[in-house]
Tab-separated table of C-alpha atoms (C1' of nucleotides) in Angstrom:
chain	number	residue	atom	x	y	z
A	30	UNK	CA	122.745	91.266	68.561
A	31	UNK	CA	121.244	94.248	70.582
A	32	UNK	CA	120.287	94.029	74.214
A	33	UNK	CA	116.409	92.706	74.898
A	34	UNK	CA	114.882	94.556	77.254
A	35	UNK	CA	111.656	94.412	79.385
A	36	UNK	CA	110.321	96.858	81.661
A	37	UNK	CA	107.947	96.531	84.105
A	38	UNK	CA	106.294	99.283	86.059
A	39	UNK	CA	102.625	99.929	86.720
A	40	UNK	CA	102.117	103.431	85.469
A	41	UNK	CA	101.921	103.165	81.700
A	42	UNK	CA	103.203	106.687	81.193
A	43	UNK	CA	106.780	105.605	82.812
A	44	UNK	CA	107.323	102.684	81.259
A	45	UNK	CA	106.324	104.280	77.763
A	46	UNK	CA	109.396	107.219	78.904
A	47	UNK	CA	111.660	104.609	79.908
A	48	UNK	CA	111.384	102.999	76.252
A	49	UNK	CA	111.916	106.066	74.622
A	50	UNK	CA	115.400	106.611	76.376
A	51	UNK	CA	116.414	103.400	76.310
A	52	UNK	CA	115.356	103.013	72.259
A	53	UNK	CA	117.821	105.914	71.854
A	54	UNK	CA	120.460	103.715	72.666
A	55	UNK	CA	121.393	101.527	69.523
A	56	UNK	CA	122.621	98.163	71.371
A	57	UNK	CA	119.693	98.111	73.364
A	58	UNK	CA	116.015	97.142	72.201
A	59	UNK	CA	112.805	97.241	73.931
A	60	UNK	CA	110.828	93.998	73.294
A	61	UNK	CA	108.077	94.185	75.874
A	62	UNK	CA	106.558	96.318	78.523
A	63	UNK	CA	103.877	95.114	81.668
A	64	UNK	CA	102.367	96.779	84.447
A	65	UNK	CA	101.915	93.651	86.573
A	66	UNK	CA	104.666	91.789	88.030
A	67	UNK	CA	103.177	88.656	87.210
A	68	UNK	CA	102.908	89.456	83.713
A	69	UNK	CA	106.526	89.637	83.578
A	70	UNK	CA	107.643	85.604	83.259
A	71	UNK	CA	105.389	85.300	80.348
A	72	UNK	CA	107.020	88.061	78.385
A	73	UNK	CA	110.723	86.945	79.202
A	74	UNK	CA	110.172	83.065	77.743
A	75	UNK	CA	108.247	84.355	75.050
A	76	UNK	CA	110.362	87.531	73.693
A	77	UNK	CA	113.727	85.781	74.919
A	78	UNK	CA	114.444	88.805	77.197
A	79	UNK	CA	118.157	89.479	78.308
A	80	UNK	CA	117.557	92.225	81.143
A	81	UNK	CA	114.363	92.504	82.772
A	82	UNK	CA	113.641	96.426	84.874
A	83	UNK	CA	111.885	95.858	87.370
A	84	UNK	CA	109.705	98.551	89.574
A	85	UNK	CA	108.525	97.283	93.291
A	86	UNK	CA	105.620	98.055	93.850
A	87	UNK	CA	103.337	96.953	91.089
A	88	UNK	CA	100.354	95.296	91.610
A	89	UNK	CA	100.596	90.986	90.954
A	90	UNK	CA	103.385	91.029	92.314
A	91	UNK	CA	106.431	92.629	93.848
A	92	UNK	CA	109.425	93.095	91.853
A	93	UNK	CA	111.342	91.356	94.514
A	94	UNK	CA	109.538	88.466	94.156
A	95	UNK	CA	109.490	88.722	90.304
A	96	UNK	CA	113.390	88.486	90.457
A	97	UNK	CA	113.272	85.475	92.710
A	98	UNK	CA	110.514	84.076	90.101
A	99	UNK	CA	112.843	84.834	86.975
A	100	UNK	CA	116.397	83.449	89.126
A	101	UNK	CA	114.449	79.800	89.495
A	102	UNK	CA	112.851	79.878	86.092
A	103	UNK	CA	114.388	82.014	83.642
A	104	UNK	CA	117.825	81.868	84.909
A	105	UNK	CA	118.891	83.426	81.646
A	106	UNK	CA	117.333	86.811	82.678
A	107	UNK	CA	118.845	89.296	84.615
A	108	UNK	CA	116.817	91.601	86.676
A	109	UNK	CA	117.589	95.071	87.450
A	110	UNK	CA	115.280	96.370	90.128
A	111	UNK	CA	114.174	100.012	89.383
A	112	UNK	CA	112.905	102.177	91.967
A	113	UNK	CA	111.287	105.133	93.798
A	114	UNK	CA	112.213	104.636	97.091
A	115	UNK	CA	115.879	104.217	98.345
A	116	UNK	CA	114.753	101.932	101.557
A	117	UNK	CA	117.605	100.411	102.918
A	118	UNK	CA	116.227	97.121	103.341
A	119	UNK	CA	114.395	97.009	99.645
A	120	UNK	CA	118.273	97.003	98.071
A	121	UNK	CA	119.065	94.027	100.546
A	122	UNK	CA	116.161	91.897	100.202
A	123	UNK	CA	116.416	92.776	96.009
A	124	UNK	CA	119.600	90.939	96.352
A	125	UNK	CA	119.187	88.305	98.321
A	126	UNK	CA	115.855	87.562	95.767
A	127	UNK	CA	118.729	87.589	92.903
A	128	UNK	CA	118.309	90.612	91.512
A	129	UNK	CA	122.003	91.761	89.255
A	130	UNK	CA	121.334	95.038	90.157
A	131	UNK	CA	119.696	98.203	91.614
A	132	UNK	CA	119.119	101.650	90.733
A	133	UNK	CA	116.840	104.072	92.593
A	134	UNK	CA	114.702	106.385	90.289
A	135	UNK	CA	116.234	110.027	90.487
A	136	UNK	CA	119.663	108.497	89.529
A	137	UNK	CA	120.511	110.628	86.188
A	138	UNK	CA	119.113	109.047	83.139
A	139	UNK	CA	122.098	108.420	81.034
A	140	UNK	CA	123.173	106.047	83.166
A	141	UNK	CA	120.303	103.806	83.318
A	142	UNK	CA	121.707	102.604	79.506
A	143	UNK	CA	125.023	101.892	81.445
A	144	UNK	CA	123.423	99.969	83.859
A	145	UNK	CA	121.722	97.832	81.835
A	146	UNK	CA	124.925	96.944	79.685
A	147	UNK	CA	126.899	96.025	82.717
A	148	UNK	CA	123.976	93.964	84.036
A	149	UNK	CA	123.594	92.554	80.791
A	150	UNK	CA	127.297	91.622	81.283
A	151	UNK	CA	127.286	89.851	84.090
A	152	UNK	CA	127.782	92.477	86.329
A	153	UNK	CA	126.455	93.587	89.334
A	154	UNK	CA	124.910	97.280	89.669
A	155	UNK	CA	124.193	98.902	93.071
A	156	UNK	CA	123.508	102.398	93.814
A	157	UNK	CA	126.701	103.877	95.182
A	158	UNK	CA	124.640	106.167	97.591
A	159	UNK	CA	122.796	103.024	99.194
A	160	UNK	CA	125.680	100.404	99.404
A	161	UNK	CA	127.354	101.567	102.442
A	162	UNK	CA	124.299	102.916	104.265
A	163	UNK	CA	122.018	99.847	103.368
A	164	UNK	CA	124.441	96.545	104.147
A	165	UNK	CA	125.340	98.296	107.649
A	166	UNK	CA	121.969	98.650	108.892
A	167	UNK	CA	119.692	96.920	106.088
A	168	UNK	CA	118.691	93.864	108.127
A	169	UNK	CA	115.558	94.137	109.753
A	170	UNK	CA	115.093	93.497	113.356
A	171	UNK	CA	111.851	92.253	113.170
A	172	UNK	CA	110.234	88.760	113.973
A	173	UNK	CA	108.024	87.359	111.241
A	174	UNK	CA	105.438	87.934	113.255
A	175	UNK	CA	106.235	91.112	114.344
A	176	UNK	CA	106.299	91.981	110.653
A	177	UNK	CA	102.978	90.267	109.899
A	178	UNK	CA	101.823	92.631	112.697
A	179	UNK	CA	102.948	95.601	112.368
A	180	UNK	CA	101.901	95.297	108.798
A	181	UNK	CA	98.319	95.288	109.875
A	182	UNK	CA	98.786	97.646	112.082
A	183	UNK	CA	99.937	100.453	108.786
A	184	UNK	CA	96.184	100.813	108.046
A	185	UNK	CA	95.110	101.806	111.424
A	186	UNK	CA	93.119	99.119	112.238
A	187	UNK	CA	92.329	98.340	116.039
A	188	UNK	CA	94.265	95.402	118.085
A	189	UNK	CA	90.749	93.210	117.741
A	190	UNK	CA	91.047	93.410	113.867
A	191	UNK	CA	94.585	92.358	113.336
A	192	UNK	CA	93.604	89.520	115.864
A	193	UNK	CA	91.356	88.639	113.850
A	194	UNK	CA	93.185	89.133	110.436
A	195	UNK	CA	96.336	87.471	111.863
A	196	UNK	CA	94.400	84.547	113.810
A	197	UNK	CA	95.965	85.335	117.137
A	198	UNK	CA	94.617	86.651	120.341
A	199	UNK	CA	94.261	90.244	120.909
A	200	UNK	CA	96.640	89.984	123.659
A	201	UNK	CA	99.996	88.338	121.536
A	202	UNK	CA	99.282	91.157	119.036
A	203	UNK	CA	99.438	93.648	121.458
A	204	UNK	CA	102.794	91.713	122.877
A	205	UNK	CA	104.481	91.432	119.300
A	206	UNK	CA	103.722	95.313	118.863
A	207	UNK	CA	104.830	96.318	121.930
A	208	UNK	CA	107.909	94.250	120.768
A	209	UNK	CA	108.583	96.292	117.478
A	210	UNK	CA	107.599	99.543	119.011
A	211	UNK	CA	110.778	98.554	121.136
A	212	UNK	CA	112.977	97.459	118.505
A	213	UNK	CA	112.188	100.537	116.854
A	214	UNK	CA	113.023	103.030	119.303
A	215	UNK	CA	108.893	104.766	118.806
A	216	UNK	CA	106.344	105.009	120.877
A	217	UNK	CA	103.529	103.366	119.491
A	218	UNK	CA	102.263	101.721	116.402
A	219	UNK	CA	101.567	103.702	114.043
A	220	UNK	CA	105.341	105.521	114.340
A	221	UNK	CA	106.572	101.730	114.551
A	222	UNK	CA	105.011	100.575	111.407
A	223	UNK	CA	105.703	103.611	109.411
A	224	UNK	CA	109.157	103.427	110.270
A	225	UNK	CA	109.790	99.341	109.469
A	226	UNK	CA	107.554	100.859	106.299
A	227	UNK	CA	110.492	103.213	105.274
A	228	UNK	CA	113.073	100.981	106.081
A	229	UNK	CA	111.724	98.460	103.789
A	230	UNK	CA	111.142	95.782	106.179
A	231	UNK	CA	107.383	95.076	105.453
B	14	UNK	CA	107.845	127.254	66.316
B	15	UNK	CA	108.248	124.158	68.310
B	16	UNK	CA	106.547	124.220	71.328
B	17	UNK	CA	109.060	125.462	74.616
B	18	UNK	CA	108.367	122.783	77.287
B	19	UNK	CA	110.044	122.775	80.893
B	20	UNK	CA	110.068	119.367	82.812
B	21	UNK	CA	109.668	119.558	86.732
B	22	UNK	CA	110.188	115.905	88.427
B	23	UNK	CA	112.028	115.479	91.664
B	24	UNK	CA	113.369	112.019	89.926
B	25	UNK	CA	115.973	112.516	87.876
B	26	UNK	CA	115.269	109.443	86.137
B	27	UNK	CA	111.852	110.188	84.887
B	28	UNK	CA	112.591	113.430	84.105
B	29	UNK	CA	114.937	111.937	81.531
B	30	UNK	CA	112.921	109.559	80.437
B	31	UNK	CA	110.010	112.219	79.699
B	32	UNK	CA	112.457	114.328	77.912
B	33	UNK	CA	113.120	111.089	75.776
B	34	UNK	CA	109.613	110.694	74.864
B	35	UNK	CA	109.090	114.331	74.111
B	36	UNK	CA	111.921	114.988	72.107
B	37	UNK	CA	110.587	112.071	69.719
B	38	UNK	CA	107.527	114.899	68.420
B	39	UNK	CA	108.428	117.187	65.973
B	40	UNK	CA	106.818	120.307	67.342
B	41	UNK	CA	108.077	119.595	71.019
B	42	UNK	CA	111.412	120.783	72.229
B	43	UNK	CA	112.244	120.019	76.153
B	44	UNK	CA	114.106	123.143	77.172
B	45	UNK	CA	114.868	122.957	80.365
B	46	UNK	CA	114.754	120.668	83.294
B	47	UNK	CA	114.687	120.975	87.134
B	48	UNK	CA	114.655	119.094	90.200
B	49	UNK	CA	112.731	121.292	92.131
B	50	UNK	CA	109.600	123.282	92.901
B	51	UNK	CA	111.186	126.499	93.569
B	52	UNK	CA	113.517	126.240	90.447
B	53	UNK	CA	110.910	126.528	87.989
B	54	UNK	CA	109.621	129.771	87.737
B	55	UNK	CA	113.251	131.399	87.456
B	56	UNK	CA	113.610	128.430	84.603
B	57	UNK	CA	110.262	129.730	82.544
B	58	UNK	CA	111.648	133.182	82.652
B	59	UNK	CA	114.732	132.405	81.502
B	60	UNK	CA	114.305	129.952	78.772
B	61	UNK	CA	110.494	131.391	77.265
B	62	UNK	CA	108.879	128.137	78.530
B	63	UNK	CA	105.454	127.609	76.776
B	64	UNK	CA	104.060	124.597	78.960
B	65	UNK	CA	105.768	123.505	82.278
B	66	UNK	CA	105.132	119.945	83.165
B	67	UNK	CA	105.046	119.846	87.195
B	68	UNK	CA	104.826	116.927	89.363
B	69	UNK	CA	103.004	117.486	92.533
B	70	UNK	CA	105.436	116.046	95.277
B	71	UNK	CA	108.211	118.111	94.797
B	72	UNK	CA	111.232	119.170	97.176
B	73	UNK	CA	111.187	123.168	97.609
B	74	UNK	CA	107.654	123.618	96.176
B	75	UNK	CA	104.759	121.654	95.795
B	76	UNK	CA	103.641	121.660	91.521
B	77	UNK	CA	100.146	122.926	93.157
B	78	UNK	CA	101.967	125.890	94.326
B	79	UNK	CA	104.113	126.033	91.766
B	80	UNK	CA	101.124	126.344	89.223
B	81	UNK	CA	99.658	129.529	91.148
B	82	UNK	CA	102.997	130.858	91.465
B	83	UNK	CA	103.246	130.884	87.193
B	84	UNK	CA	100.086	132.416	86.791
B	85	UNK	CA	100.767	135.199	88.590
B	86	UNK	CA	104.379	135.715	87.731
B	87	UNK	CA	104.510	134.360	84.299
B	88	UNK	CA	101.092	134.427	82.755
B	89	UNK	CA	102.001	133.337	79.203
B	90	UNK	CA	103.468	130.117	79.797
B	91	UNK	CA	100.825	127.437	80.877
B	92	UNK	CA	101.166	124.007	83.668
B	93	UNK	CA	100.036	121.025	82.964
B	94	UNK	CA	100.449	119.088	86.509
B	95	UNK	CA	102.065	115.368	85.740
B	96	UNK	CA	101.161	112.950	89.174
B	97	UNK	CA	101.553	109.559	90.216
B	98	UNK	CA	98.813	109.567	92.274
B	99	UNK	CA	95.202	110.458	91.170
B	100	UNK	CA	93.587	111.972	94.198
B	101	UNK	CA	90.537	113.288	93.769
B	102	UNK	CA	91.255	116.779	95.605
B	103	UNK	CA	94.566	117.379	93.977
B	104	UNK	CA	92.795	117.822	90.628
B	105	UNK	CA	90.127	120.051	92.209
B	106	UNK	CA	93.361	121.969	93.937
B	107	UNK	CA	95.308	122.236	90.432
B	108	UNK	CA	92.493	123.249	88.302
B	109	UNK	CA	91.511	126.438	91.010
B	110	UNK	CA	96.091	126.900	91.515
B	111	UNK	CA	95.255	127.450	87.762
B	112	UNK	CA	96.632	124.489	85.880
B	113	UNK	CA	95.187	124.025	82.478
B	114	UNK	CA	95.943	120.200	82.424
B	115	UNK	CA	95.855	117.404	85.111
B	116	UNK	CA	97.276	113.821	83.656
B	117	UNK	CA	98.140	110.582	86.276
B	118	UNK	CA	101.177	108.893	85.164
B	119	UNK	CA	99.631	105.919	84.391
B	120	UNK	CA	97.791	107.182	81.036
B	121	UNK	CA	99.578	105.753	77.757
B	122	UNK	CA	102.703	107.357	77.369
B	123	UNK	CA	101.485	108.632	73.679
B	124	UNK	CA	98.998	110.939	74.821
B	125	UNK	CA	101.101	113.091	76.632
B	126	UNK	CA	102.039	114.895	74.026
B	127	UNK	CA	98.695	115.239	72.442
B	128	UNK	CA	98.056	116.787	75.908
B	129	UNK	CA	100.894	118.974	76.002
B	130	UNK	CA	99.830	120.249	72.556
B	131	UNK	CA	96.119	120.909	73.882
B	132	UNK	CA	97.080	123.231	76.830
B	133	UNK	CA	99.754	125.066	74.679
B	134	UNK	CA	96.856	125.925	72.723
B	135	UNK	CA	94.896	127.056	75.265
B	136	UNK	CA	92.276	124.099	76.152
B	137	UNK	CA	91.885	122.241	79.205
B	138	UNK	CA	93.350	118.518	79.183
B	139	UNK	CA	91.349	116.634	82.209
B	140	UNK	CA	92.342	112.866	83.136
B	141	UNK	CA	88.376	111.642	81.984
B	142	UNK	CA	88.598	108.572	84.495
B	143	UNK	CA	89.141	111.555	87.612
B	144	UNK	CA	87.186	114.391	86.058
B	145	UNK	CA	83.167	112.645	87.129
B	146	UNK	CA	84.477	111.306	90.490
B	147	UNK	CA	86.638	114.456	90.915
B	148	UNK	CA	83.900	117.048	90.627
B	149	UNK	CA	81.640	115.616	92.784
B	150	UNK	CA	83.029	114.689	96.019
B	151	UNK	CA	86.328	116.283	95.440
B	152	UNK	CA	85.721	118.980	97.903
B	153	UNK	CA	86.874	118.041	101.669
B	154	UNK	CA	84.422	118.414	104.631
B	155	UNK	CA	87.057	119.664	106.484
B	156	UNK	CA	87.794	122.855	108.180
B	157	UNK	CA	91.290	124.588	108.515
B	158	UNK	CA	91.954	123.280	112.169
B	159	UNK	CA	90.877	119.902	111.284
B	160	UNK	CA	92.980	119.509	108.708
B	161	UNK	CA	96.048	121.129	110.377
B	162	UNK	CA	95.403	118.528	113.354
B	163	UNK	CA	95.140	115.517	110.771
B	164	UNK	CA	98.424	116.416	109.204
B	165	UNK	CA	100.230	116.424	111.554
B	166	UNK	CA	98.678	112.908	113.087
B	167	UNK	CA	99.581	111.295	109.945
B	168	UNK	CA	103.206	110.256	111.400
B	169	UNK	CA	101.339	108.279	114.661
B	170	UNK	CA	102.138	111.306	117.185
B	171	UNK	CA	99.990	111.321	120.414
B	172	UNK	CA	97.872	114.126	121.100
B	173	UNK	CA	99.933	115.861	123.476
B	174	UNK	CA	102.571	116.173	120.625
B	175	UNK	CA	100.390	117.687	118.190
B	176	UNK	CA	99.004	120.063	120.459
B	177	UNK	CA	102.262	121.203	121.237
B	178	UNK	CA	103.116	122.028	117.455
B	179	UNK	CA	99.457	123.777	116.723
B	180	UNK	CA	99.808	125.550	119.684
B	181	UNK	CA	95.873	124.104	121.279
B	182	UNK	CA	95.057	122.549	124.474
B	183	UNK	CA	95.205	118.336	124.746
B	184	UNK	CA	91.436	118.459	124.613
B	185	UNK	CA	90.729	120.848	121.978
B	186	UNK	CA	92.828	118.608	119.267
B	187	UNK	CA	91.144	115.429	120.504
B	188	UNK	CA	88.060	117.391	119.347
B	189	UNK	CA	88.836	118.080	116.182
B	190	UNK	CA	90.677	114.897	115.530
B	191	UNK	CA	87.065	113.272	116.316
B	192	UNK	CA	84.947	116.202	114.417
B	193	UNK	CA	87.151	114.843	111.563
B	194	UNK	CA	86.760	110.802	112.131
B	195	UNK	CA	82.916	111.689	112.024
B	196	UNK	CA	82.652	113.593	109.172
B	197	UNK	CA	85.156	110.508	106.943
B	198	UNK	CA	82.868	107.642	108.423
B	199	UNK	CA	86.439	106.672	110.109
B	200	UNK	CA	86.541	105.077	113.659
B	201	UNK	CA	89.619	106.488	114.671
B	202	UNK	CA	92.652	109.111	113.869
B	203	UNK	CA	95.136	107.569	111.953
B	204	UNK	CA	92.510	105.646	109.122
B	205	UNK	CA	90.753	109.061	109.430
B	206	UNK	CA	94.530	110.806	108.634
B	207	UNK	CA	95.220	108.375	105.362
B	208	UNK	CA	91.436	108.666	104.086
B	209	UNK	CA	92.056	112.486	103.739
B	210	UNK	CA	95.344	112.137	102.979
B	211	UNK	CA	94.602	109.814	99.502
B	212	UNK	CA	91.466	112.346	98.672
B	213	UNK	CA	94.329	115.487	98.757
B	214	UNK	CA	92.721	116.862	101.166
B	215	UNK	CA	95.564	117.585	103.471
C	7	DA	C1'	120.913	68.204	128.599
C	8	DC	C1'	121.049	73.069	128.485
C	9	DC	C1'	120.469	77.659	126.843
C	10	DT	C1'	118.584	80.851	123.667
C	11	DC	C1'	115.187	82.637	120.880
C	12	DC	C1'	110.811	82.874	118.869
C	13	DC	C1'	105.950	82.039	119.339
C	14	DC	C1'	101.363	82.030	121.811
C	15	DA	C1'	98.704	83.328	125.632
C	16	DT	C1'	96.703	85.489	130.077
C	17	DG	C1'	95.938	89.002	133.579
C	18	DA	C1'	96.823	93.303	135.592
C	19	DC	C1'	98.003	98.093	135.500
C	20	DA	C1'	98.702	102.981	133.969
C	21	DC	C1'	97.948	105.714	130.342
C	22	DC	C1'	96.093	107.324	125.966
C	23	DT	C1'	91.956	107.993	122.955
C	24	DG	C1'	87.411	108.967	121.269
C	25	DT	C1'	83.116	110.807	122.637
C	26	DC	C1'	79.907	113.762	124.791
C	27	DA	C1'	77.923	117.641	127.396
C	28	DC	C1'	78.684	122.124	128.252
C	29	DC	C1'	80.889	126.548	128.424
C	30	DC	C1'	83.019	130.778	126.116
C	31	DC	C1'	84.242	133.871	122.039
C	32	DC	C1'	83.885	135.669	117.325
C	33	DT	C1'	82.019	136.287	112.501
C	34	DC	C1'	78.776	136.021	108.905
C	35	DC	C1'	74.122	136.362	107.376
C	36	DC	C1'	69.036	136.526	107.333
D	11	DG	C1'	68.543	140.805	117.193
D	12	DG	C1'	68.869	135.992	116.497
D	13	DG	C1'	70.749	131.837	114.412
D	14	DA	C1'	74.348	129.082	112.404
D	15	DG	C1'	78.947	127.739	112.217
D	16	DG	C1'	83.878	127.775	113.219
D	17	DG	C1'	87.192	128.097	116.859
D	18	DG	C1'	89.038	127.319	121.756
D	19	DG	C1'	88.419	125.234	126.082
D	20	DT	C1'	87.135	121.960	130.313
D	21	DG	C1'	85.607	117.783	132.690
D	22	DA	C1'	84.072	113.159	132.742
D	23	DC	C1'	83.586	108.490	131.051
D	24	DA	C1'	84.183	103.940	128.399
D	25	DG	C1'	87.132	101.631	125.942
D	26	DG	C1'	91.508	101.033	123.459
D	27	DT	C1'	96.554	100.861	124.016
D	28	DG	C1'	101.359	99.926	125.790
D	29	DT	C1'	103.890	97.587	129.308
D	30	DC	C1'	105.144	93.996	132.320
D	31	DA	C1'	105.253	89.548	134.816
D	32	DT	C1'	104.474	85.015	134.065
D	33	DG	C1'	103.226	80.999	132.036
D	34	DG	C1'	103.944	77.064	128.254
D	35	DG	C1'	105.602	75.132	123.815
D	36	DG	C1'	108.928	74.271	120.030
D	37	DA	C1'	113.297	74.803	117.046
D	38	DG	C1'	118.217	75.348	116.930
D	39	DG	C1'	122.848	75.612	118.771
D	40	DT	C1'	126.764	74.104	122.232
DNA sequence: ACCTCCCCATGACACCTGTCACCCCCTCCC
DNA sequence: GGGAGGGGGTGACAGGTGTCATGGGGAGGT
């Protein structure tokens, strides 16, 4: 019995690439394909799917949150998260969410097949390149609200709009960014938020 | 003859996966692949590319560049520019760098082939969702300076940092930076910075 | 009970930003 | 020549921003 797959990523042409390696491989079979992570649970109970790829960001929802979705009610399933961006704190949180594994997007293709066998085995799969870096300084220093903030604060949007957006006064938003502009060794916002962005911790 | 195709994709990943998908058509042979902007044109030469699929956010060289670069050096073989993200001024930019093709990565994954087989013979392949939108209000209101000064406020430096790197007086960047909130309908520098930055205009 | 940490909030202060008026220069074009 | 437009610059002003001191409240640990 081959290997049921499902991928998961919101641009059609990827996902359609990813099939065609991955079909090349005789133990492994591609039995559905989404571009929304809340497409995904539907397609695992109904296909019976043994690995699940998963991108990030895809509208829905997240593929973090997908994993954490599949852990409670597929528990069958095994998500590997698949990814453009190497962020520290997107391998961490991937884990903690129950994701078996996690492979950034310019790894070389031949081994995604590799990955997906060991996953499929009960294995876990992490990047080499991000394990050390990302447990060491993956955690995120950042309050809840601070997050929730600084969040806001990404689009450019003034103090008196986050307020508002956040329900808080204009003065504890200015405190909790002044906070993370700390944390994060910047000097204002903008380098704050794009920063926690990179990192993964929004 | 099968058509000579070169794959340029900073993930090595996709690039694999592409070269999956193409190598499935008959007439389409993937002969070489590269990492990098400023690999490809020493690639086309050496392997007789036909069409060179470029990405646009590239280490090295940008697939914009890399497009003009191949028309000048290596006229016969043609670029059809592969991107995630479907900004309306990088189309307008590729078509004039002298692509013959512009495809998002989110089209089905079975028309890239078709399109690959269009530009080798010589037609135009045009995303139809970007090409209205594109056309029209594709072209950016801004003028050199401005869009020097917005670049460089895109990572949330203060003014007196920017001026520093463009070499201007404090004052003279605020004014462009608000000449160019003005002419987006922005209210201030950083939503101004991402508006132009999702149109390709920076 | 006590301490610590997060959360919410206010007021004050220095500084940064966005805008405007006004000046200069240069180039292109009618 | 004159006008329009881009570029570079200054000074002034209102309002936004970042910081700090100082409150109060609640949850969790010792």
């Amino acid at each position: 019995m081959s290997i049921q797959v499902l991928l998961a990523d919101d641009q059609a042409l990827v996902r359609g690439a990813l099939a065609a390696l991955l079909s090349l491989e005789h133990d492994i079979e591609v039995v559905a394909e989404v571009g929304r992570g809340d497409e995904v649970l539907e397609q695992v109970r109904a296909k019976g799917v043994d690995v699940a790829l998963l991108d990030i960001e895809m509208p829905g929802m997240s593929g973090i949150d997908t994993a954490a979705l599949l852990r409670e009610q597929a528990p069958t399933c095994r998500s590997l998260v698949v990814t453009t961006f190497g962020r520290a704190g997107y391998l961490r949180r991937a884990l903690e969410a129950g994701a078996s594994g996690f492979v950034v997007k310019d790894t070389p293709a031949g081994e995604l097949a590799e990955a997906v066998r060991r996953v499929h085995a009960g294995l876990r799969v992490v990047d080499p390149t991000l394990a050390t870096e990302s447990l060491l300084d993956g955690a995120s220093p950042l309050t809840d609200r601070e997050r929730e903030v600084l969040a806001e604060a990404l689009s450019g949007a003034p103090v008196a709009t986050i307020a508002a957006r956040v329900h808080l006064s204009a003065g504890t938003v200015r405190n909790h960014l002044s906070s993370a502009i700390g944390k994060t060794g910047t000097t204002n916002r903008v380098e704050a938020a794009r920063l926690a962005h990179d990192n993964g911790w929004l």
